[in-house]
Amino acid sequence: MQPPITRVRIPPLQLEADLQAAPLPRGLVIFAHGSGSSRRSPRNQAVAQALVASGLASLLMDLLTQGEEAERANIFDMPLLGERLVQAIDWASNQPALAHLPIGLFGASTGAGAALRAAAARPARVRAVVSRGGRPDLAGAALPDVQAPTLLVVGGRDEAVIALNHHAAQQMSAHVELAIVPGATHLFEEPGALQAVTDLAIAWFHDHLGPGVMQKQVSRED
């Protein structure tokens, strides 16, 4: 049985978000959806539920207000979207039940650019990033500042995006791995493709959000 979903609001704009947590979660994963999508994205919801079942917490949020969504330019505004993720990170850092949890970011499509910008802005809080069919290149000048280990997952038939991911990885100083899902297209709609992404994400977050990792990082900061 899946844990209940709690509706929360992220200040200062009170953006709606869905929080779900395993008992005693070992980390929190905040999702950044792609253009034209929302926190109700069925693909992101499927990944989030699997992460929770594996022992993590997930936060699926809307990055724009309804009024902002009407202006198409906003869905490609990486500084704006990255700042909204920073607001979610700061909100979580001030919640008694979440403040102790290391944070991971999961960015889909254009949301990957926003996730990497947020990771660069909050290096002490963001411990891992996963991109699904993402556009990490959209993070632009923030790429070299990302410190979190980053996994870039791309479909094997998504050739243009593979090239963009290769180029973005070359600009990053953080540990980066590129995982190609054979036969998958951009949306990972092929049988088993999204499950492959989910398995990769679970392994990545558990490797980098575990208690042992957090303790080492706290000691290093001290």
CSV table of C-alpha atoms in Angstrom, one decimal:
chain,number,residue,atom,x,y,z
A,1,MET,CA,0.0,0.0,0.0
A,2,GLN,CA,1.3,3.4,-1.0
A,3,PRO,CA,1.7,6.0,1.8
A,4,PRO,CA,-0.9,8.9,1.6
A,5,ILE,CA,-0.2,12.0,-0.5
A,6,THR,CA,-0.2,15.3,1.4
A,7,ARG,CA,-1.1,18.5,-0.5
A,8,VAL,CA,1.3,21.3,0.4
A,9,ARG,CA,1.9,24.8,-0.8
A,10,ILE,CA,5.4,26.2,-1.6
A,11,PRO,CA,5.9,29.9,-0.6
A,12,PRO,CA,6.0,32.7,-1.5
A,13,LEU,CA,3.5,32.0,-4.3
A,14,GLN,CA,1.8,29.1,-2.6
A,15,LEU,CA,2.5,26.8,-5.5
A,16,GLU,CA,0.7,23.5,-5.1
A,17,ALA,CA,2.7,20.3,-4.5
A,18,ASP,CA,2.1,16.7,-3.6
A,19,LEU,CA,4.3,15.2,-0.9
A,20,GLN,CA,4.5,11.5,-0.3
A,21,ALA,CA,7.0,9.8,2.0
A,22,ALA,CA,8.0,6.2,2.9
A,23,PRO,CA,8.2,5.5,6.7
A,24,LEU,CA,11.6,7.0,7.8
A,25,PRO,CA,12.6,8.1,4.3
A,26,ARG,CA,16.3,8.3,3.6
A,27,GLY,CA,16.0,11.2,1.2
A,28,LEU,CA,13.6,13.6,-0.5
A,29,VAL,CA,13.4,13.8,-4.3
A,30,ILE,CA,11.9,17.0,-5.8
A,31,PHE,CA,10.5,16.7,-9.3
A,32,ALA,CA,10.8,19.3,-12.1
A,33,HIS,CA,8.5,18.5,-15.0
A,34,GLY,CA,9.0,19.5,-18.6
A,35,SER,CA,7.3,22.1,-20.8
A,36,GLY,CA,3.6,21.7,-21.2
A,37,SER,CA,3.4,19.3,-18.2
A,38,SER,CA,2.5,19.6,-14.5
A,39,ARG,CA,2.8,17.7,-11.3
A,40,ARG,CA,0.1,15.4,-12.6
A,41,SER,CA,2.5,14.0,-15.3
A,42,PRO,CA,1.7,10.3,-15.3
A,43,ARG,CA,5.4,9.4,-16.1
A,44,ASN,CA,6.7,11.5,-13.2
A,45,GLN,CA,4.0,10.2,-10.9
A,46,ALA,CA,5.0,6.6,-11.8
A,47,VAL,CA,8.6,7.3,-11.0
A,48,ALA,CA,7.7,9.1,-7.8
A,49,GLN,CA,5.6,6.3,-6.5
A,50,ALA,CA,8.4,3.8,-7.2
A,51,LEU,CA,10.9,6.0,-5.4
A,52,VAL,CA,8.6,6.2,-2.4
A,53,ALA,CA,8.1,2.4,-2.4
A,54,SER,CA,11.9,2.1,-2.4
A,55,GLY,CA,12.2,4.1,0.9
A,56,LEU,CA,12.4,7.7,-0.2
A,57,ALA,CA,10.1,10.8,-0.1
A,58,SER,CA,8.9,12.6,-3.2
A,59,LEU,CA,7.6,16.1,-3.9
A,60,LEU,CA,5.8,16.7,-7.2
A,61,MET,CA,5.1,20.4,-7.6
A,62,ASP,CA,3.7,22.9,-10.1
A,63,LEU,CA,6.5,25.3,-11.1
A,64,LEU,CA,4.2,28.1,-12.4
A,65,THR,CA,1.0,29.7,-11.3
A,66,GLN,CA,-2.0,29.3,-13.6
A,67,GLY,CA,-1.6,32.9,-14.9
A,68,GLU,CA,2.1,32.2,-15.6
A,69,GLU,CA,1.3,29.1,-17.5
A,70,ALA,CA,-0.7,31.1,-20.0
A,71,GLU,CA,2.5,32.9,-21.1
A,72,ARG,CA,4.3,30.3,-23.1
A,73,ALA,CA,7.7,31.9,-22.7
A,74,ASN,CA,7.6,31.1,-19.0
A,75,ILE,CA,7.7,27.4,-19.6
A,76,PHE,CA,11.2,27.8,-21.1
A,77,ASP,CA,12.4,30.4,-18.6
A,78,MET,CA,15.2,28.5,-16.9
A,79,PRO,CA,16.1,31.2,-14.3
A,80,LEU,CA,12.5,31.4,-13.3
A,81,LEU,CA,11.9,27.7,-13.1
A,82,GLY,CA,15.2,27.1,-11.3
A,83,GLU,CA,14.3,29.7,-8.7
A,84,ARG,CA,11.0,27.9,-8.1
A,85,LEU,CA,12.9,24.7,-7.4
A,86,VAL,CA,15.2,26.6,-5.0
A,87,GLN,CA,12.1,27.8,-3.2
A,88,ALA,CA,10.9,24.2,-2.8
A,89,ILE,CA,14.4,23.2,-1.5
A,90,ASP,CA,14.3,26.0,1.0
A,91,TRP,CA,10.8,25.2,2.1
A,92,ALA,CA,11.7,21.5,2.7
A,93,SER,CA,14.8,22.7,4.6
A,94,ASN,CA,12.5,24.5,7.1
A,95,GLN,CA,10.0,21.6,7.6
A,96,PRO,CA,10.8,19.6,10.8
A,97,ALA,CA,9.9,16.3,9.1
A,98,LEU,CA,12.1,17.0,6.1
A,99,ALA,CA,14.9,19.3,7.1
A,100,HIS,CA,17.3,16.4,7.9
A,101,LEU,CA,16.8,14.6,4.6
A,102,PRO,CA,19.4,14.9,1.8
A,103,ILE,CA,17.7,16.2,-1.3
A,104,GLY,CA,17.7,14.8,-4.9
A,105,LEU,CA,16.3,16.5,-8.0
A,106,PHE,CA,14.6,14.6,-10.8
A,107,GLY,CA,14.2,16.7,-14.0
A,108,ALA,CA,12.3,15.6,-17.1
A,109,SER,CA,12.7,17.2,-20.5
A,110,THR,CA,13.2,20.9,-20.1
A,111,GLY,CA,12.9,20.5,-16.3
A,112,ALA,CA,16.4,19.0,-16.3
A,113,GLY,CA,17.8,22.5,-17.0
A,114,ALA,CA,15.9,23.9,-14.1
A,115,ALA,CA,16.9,21.1,-11.8
A,116,LEU,CA,20.6,21.7,-12.6
A,117,ARG,CA,20.3,25.4,-12.0
A,118,ALA,CA,18.8,24.7,-8.6
A,119,ALA,CA,21.5,22.2,-7.8
A,120,ALA,CA,24.1,24.8,-8.6
A,121,ALA,CA,22.3,27.4,-6.4
A,122,ARG,CA,22.0,25.0,-3.4
A,123,PRO,CA,25.1,22.8,-3.4
A,124,ALA,CA,24.9,22.1,0.3
A,125,ARG,CA,21.4,20.7,0.1
A,126,VAL,CA,21.2,18.9,-3.3
A,127,ARG,CA,23.1,15.6,-3.2
A,128,ALA,CA,22.0,14.0,-6.5
A,129,VAL,CA,20.3,14.8,-9.8
A,130,VAL,CA,18.7,12.6,-12.3
A,131,SER,CA,17.6,13.8,-15.8
A,132,ARG,CA,15.0,11.8,-17.8
A,133,GLY,CA,15.1,12.6,-21.5
A,134,GLY,CA,16.3,16.0,-20.3
A,135,ARG,CA,17.8,19.1,-21.7
A,136,PRO,CA,20.6,19.7,-19.3
A,137,ASP,CA,22.1,22.1,-21.8
A,138,LEU,CA,19.4,24.6,-20.9
A,139,ALA,CA,21.2,25.1,-17.5
A,140,GLY,CA,23.7,27.1,-19.5
A,141,ALA,CA,26.4,28.9,-17.5
A,142,ALA,CA,25.3,27.1,-14.3
A,143,LEU,CA,26.5,23.7,-15.5
A,144,PRO,CA,30.1,24.1,-14.2
A,145,ASP,CA,28.8,25.0,-10.8
A,146,VAL,CA,26.8,21.9,-10.2
A,147,GLN,CA,28.4,19.8,-7.5
A,148,ALA,CA,25.8,17.0,-7.2
A,149,PRO,CA,26.5,13.7,-8.9
A,150,THR,CA,24.3,13.7,-12.0
A,151,LEU,CA,22.8,10.9,-14.0
A,152,LEU,CA,21.6,11.7,-17.5
A,153,VAL,CA,19.1,9.1,-18.9
A,154,VAL,CA,18.3,9.3,-22.6
A,155,GLY,CA,16.4,7.1,-25.0
A,156,GLY,CA,18.6,5.3,-27.5
A,157,ARG,CA,16.4,6.6,-30.4
A,158,ASP,CA,16.4,10.2,-29.1
A,159,GLU,CA,19.6,11.0,-31.1
A,160,ALA,CA,19.4,14.8,-30.9
A,161,VAL,CA,18.9,14.8,-27.2
A,162,ILE,CA,21.8,12.3,-26.7
A,163,ALA,CA,24.1,14.8,-28.5
A,164,LEU,CA,22.8,17.7,-26.2
A,165,ASN,CA,23.4,15.6,-23.1
A,166,HIS,CA,27.0,14.7,-24.2
A,167,HIS,CA,27.7,18.4,-24.8
A,168,ALA,CA,26.3,19.4,-21.4
A,169,ALA,CA,28.2,16.6,-19.6
A,170,GLN,CA,31.4,17.9,-21.0
A,171,GLN,CA,30.8,21.3,-19.4
A,172,MET,CA,30.2,19.9,-15.9
A,173,SER,CA,32.8,19.4,-13.2
A,174,ALA,CA,30.6,17.2,-11.1
A,175,HIS,CA,30.5,13.4,-11.5
A,176,VAL,CA,28.3,12.7,-14.5
A,177,GLU,CA,27.1,9.5,-16.0
A,178,LEU,CA,25.1,9.1,-19.3
A,179,ALA,CA,22.8,6.1,-19.4
A,180,ILE,CA,21.2,5.2,-22.7
A,181,VAL,CA,18.0,3.1,-22.7
A,182,PRO,CA,18.1,1.0,-25.9
A,183,GLY,CA,15.2,1.4,-28.3
A,184,ALA,CA,13.5,4.2,-26.3
A,185,THR,CA,12.3,7.5,-27.7
A,186,HIS,CA,12.0,10.8,-26.0
A,187,LEU,CA,9.0,10.0,-23.8
A,188,PHE,CA,10.1,6.4,-22.9
A,189,GLU,CA,6.7,5.1,-24.1
A,190,GLU,CA,8.0,1.8,-25.3
A,191,PRO,CA,7.4,-1.3,-23.2
A,192,GLY,CA,9.8,-1.5,-20.3
A,193,ALA,CA,11.5,1.9,-21.1
A,194,LEU,CA,10.0,3.9,-18.2
A,195,GLN,CA,10.7,1.0,-15.8
A,196,ALA,CA,14.4,1.1,-17.0
A,197,VAL,CA,14.5,4.8,-16.1
A,198,THR,CA,12.9,4.2,-12.8
A,199,ASP,CA,15.4,1.4,-11.9
A,200,LEU,CA,18.3,3.7,-12.8
A,201,ALA,CA,16.9,6.6,-10.7
A,202,ILE,CA,16.2,4.4,-7.7
A,203,ALA,CA,19.8,3.1,-7.8
A,204,TRP,CA,21.3,6.5,-8.3
A,205,PHE,CA,19.4,8.2,-5.5
A,206,HIS,CA,20.0,5.4,-3.0
A,207,ASP,CA,23.7,5.5,-3.8
A,208,HIS,CA,23.9,9.2,-3.3
A,209,LEU,CA,21.2,10.0,-0.7
A,210,GLY,CA,22.1,7.3,1.8
A,211,PRO,CA,22.7,8.1,5.5
A,212,GLY,CA,26.4,7.2,5.1
A,213,VAL,CA,26.8,9.7,2.3
A,214,MET,CA,25.1,12.4,4.3
A,215,GLN,CA,27.3,11.8,7.4
A,216,LYS,CA,30.4,12.1,5.3
A,217,GLN,CA,29.2,15.3,3.7
A,218,VAL,CA,28.3,16.9,7.0
A,219,SER,CA,31.7,16.0,8.4
A,220,ARG,CA,33.4,17.5,5.3
A,221,GLU,CA,31.5,20.7,5.7
A,222,ASP,CA,32.4,20.9,9.4
